[in-house]
Amino acid sequence: MRILGIDPGLQTTGFGVIDADGPRLSYVASGTIKTSAVATGDLPARLKIIFDGIREVTARYEPQCAAVEIVFVNVNPQSTLLLGQARGAALTALVSKDLPVSEYTALQMKKAIVGHGHAKKEQIQAMIKRLLNLPGEPGKDAADALGLAIMHAHARVSFEAMSKSTTLQRRQHAQFKGGRTY
């Protein structure tokens, strides 16, 4: 299964693509979508760059599903709102390509990749390098996106196992399918 991870940001949106074959993970691609070419105050143009960039990534790498970071509340409410709009542009681009999208918090991703939820960016980069056997460390935003993809690869296996072991309707925390379900 090919999985696309997205770390949304208004200035820099990270993406990471991996292939998951059971427990084996392999690196496909990663990078960033930068909006710095547009004036800081031109929010619609920045959102369009994010939207178009995500659509280009999905067209090029053809993922089967995506994992996106859930926005946390910053001290500055304006920053949170702007980040939420960038995240919305990314989500819209993904669902416009009919991709199933799962959502995870940064804390969940850090705990899954490094082992504790308060890991530093450098620790995430180092673990992503090791987990995917990369020749060098990916950039910070790309590493977060790859971390989300890796986490989803492992969580997906658990969700499938749970759905097979019970006849009850499974509940997926932080899963997006026609809205969040808890």
Short mmCIF file of C-alpha atoms in Angstrom, two decimals:
data_model
loop_
_atom_site.label_atom_id
_atom_site.label_comp_id
_atom_site.label_asym_id
_atom_site.label_seq_id
_atom_site.Cartn_x
_atom_site.Cartn_y
_atom_site.Cartn_z
CA MET A 1 0.00 0.00 0.00
CA ARG A 2 1.31 3.46 -0.87
CA ILE A 3 0.75 6.02 1.89
CA LEU A 4 1.09 9.81 1.70
CA GLY A 5 1.84 11.73 4.90
CA ILE A 6 1.13 15.47 5.09
CA ASP A 7 2.49 17.92 7.68
CA PRO A 8 0.44 21.04 6.89
CA GLY A 9 1.83 24.53 7.31
CA LEU A 10 1.01 27.90 5.80
CA GLN A 11 4.62 28.67 4.86
CA THR A 12 5.92 25.11 4.44
CA THR A 13 3.85 21.96 3.99
CA GLY A 14 5.80 18.73 4.25
CA PHE A 15 4.94 15.55 2.37
CA GLY A 16 6.27 12.03 2.54
CA VAL A 17 5.39 8.96 0.51
CA ILE A 18 6.15 5.40 1.60
CA ASP A 19 5.23 1.91 0.44
CA ALA A 20 4.08 -0.49 3.14
CA ASP A 21 4.17 -4.23 2.50
CA GLY A 22 3.19 -5.79 5.80
CA PRO A 23 5.85 -4.77 8.32
CA ARG A 24 8.29 -3.71 5.56
CA LEU A 25 8.40 -0.01 4.78
CA SER A 26 10.19 1.57 1.86
CA TYR A 27 10.83 5.19 1.04
CA VAL A 28 9.33 6.57 -2.16
CA ALA A 29 9.63 10.37 -1.95
CA SER A 30 9.47 13.36 0.36
CA GLY A 31 9.73 17.12 0.17
CA THR A 32 8.07 20.40 0.93
CA ILE A 33 5.59 22.75 -0.67
CA LYS A 34 6.66 26.32 0.04
CA THR A 35 4.47 29.39 -0.28
CA SER A 36 7.23 31.96 0.25
CA ALA A 37 7.03 33.14 -3.39
CA VAL A 38 3.70 34.79 -2.56
CA ALA A 39 3.25 37.87 -0.38
CA THR A 40 2.66 37.01 3.28
CA GLY A 41 -0.72 38.79 3.30
CA ASP A 42 -2.06 36.96 0.24
CA LEU A 43 -3.73 34.05 2.02
CA PRO A 44 -5.86 32.83 -0.92
CA ALA A 45 -2.78 32.56 -3.16
CA ARG A 46 -0.88 30.64 -0.46
CA LEU A 47 -3.78 28.23 0.01
CA LYS A 48 -3.94 27.66 -3.75
CA ILE A 49 -0.22 26.78 -3.81
CA ILE A 50 -0.81 24.20 -1.05
CA PHE A 51 -3.88 22.80 -2.80
CA ASP A 52 -2.15 22.57 -6.19
CA GLY A 53 1.02 21.15 -4.64
CA ILE A 54 -0.83 18.34 -2.84
CA ARG A 55 -2.76 17.52 -6.00
CA GLU A 56 0.51 17.35 -7.95
CA VAL A 57 2.05 15.02 -5.35
CA THR A 58 -1.01 12.73 -5.43
CA ALA A 59 -0.99 12.67 -9.25
CA ARG A 60 2.74 11.90 -9.41
CA TYR A 61 2.98 9.22 -6.68
CA GLU A 62 -0.58 7.83 -6.74
CA PRO A 63 -1.00 7.03 -3.02
CA GLN A 64 -3.85 4.80 -1.89
CA CYS A 65 -4.45 6.68 1.37
CA ALA A 66 -3.19 9.68 3.31
CA ALA A 67 -2.36 10.64 6.89
CA VAL A 68 -2.55 14.29 7.97
CA GLU A 69 -1.48 15.98 11.19
CA ILE A 70 -4.26 17.40 13.34
CA VAL A 71 -3.79 21.05 14.22
CA PHE A 72 -3.04 21.79 17.85
CA VAL A 73 -4.10 25.04 19.52
CA ASN A 74 -1.25 27.54 19.65
CA VAL A 75 -0.87 30.32 22.18
CA ASN A 76 -1.71 32.72 19.34
CA PRO A 77 -5.28 32.08 18.09
CA GLN A 78 -4.57 33.84 14.78
CA SER A 79 -1.73 31.41 14.04
CA THR A 80 -4.01 28.49 14.82
CA LEU A 81 -6.67 29.80 12.44
CA LEU A 82 -4.15 30.30 9.63
CA LEU A 83 -2.68 26.84 10.15
CA GLY A 84 -6.20 25.41 10.12
CA GLN A 85 -6.83 27.01 6.75
CA ALA A 86 -3.62 25.53 5.33
CA ARG A 87 -4.66 22.16 6.69
CA GLY A 88 -8.10 22.60 5.12
CA ALA A 89 -6.52 23.25 1.72
CA ALA A 90 -4.46 20.08 2.06
CA LEU A 91 -7.45 17.99 3.16
CA THR A 92 -9.57 19.35 0.32
CA ALA A 93 -6.87 18.45 -2.21
CA LEU A 94 -6.70 14.90 -0.83
CA VAL A 95 -10.44 14.24 -0.76
CA SER A 96 -10.84 15.78 -4.22
CA LYS A 97 -8.68 12.84 -5.40
CA ASP A 98 -10.98 10.43 -3.47
CA LEU A 99 -8.24 9.42 -1.04
CA PRO A 100 -9.20 8.06 2.37
CA VAL A 101 -7.66 10.40 4.95
CA SER A 102 -6.68 9.56 8.52
CA GLU A 103 -5.76 12.21 11.07
CA TYR A 104 -3.21 11.98 13.87
CA THR A 105 -1.85 14.44 16.40
CA ALA A 106 1.82 15.38 16.52
CA LEU A 107 1.96 13.77 19.96
CA GLN A 108 0.67 10.45 18.58
CA MET A 109 3.18 10.52 15.73
CA LYS A 110 6.13 11.39 17.97
CA LYS A 111 5.23 8.66 20.42
CA ALA A 112 4.91 6.09 17.62
CA ILE A 113 8.17 7.05 15.90
CA VAL A 114 10.51 8.05 18.74
CA GLY A 115 8.84 6.51 21.78
CA HIS A 116 7.76 9.66 23.59
CA GLY A 117 5.40 12.47 22.67
CA HIS A 118 7.75 15.35 23.42
CA ALA A 119 10.50 14.32 21.00
CA LYS A 120 12.48 17.06 19.28
CA LYS A 121 12.50 17.52 15.51
CA GLU A 122 16.08 16.25 15.35
CA GLN A 123 15.09 12.99 17.06
CA ILE A 124 12.27 12.46 14.57
CA GLN A 125 14.62 13.10 11.65
CA ALA A 126 17.16 10.60 13.01
CA MET A 127 14.53 7.89 13.57
CA ILE A 128 13.00 8.40 10.11
CA LYS A 129 16.47 8.00 8.62
CA ARG A 130 16.92 4.72 10.51
CA LEU A 131 13.43 3.35 9.91
CA LEU A 132 13.53 3.97 6.16
CA ASN A 133 17.27 3.30 5.76
CA LEU A 134 17.88 6.70 4.17
CA PRO A 135 21.37 7.95 3.26
CA GLY A 136 20.71 11.25 5.07
CA GLU A 137 18.19 12.88 7.35
CA PRO A 138 15.12 14.36 5.67
CA GLY A 139 14.16 17.98 6.33
CA LYS A 140 12.08 18.70 9.43
CA ASP A 141 8.73 19.10 7.67
CA ALA A 142 9.33 16.11 5.38
CA ALA A 143 10.40 14.00 8.38
CA ASP A 144 7.15 14.81 10.18
CA ALA A 145 5.17 13.87 7.06
CA LEU A 146 7.09 10.60 6.69
CA GLY A 147 6.47 9.94 10.40
CA LEU A 148 2.73 10.34 9.86
CA ALA A 149 2.85 7.92 6.93
CA ILE A 150 4.83 5.37 8.95
CA MET A 151 2.48 5.71 11.90
CA HIS A 152 -0.52 5.17 9.63
CA ALA A 153 1.11 2.10 8.08
CA HIS A 154 1.32 0.52 11.54
CA ALA A 155 -2.06 1.81 12.77
CA ARG A 156 -3.78 0.56 9.61
CA VAL A 157 -2.61 -2.99 10.35
CA SER A 158 -4.01 -2.72 13.89
CA PHE A 159 -7.33 -1.31 12.66
CA GLU A 160 -7.67 -4.18 10.16
CA ALA A 161 -6.87 -6.77 12.83
CA MET A 162 -9.44 -5.28 15.20
CA SER A 163 -12.12 -5.24 12.52
CA LYS A 164 -11.53 -8.95 11.82
CA SER A 165 -11.60 -9.97 15.48
CA THR A 166 -14.98 -8.51 16.40
CA THR A 167 -18.44 -8.33 14.93
CA LEU A 168 -19.03 -5.00 16.62
CA GLN A 169 -18.88 -1.78 14.64
CA ARG A 170 -15.30 -0.58 15.11
CA ARG A 171 -14.70 2.99 16.17
CA GLN A 172 -11.71 4.75 14.74
CA HIS A 173 -10.26 7.54 16.82
CA ALA A 174 -8.93 10.41 14.72
CA GLN A 175 -10.15 8.85 11.49
CA PHE A 176 -11.65 11.02 8.75
CA LYS A 177 -14.34 9.52 6.59
CA GLY A 178 -17.26 11.84 6.04
CA GLY A 179 -16.25 13.63 9.23
CA ARG A 180 -14.40 12.53 12.33
CA THR A 181 -15.75 9.49 14.09
CA TYR A 182 -14.98 8.63 17.69
#
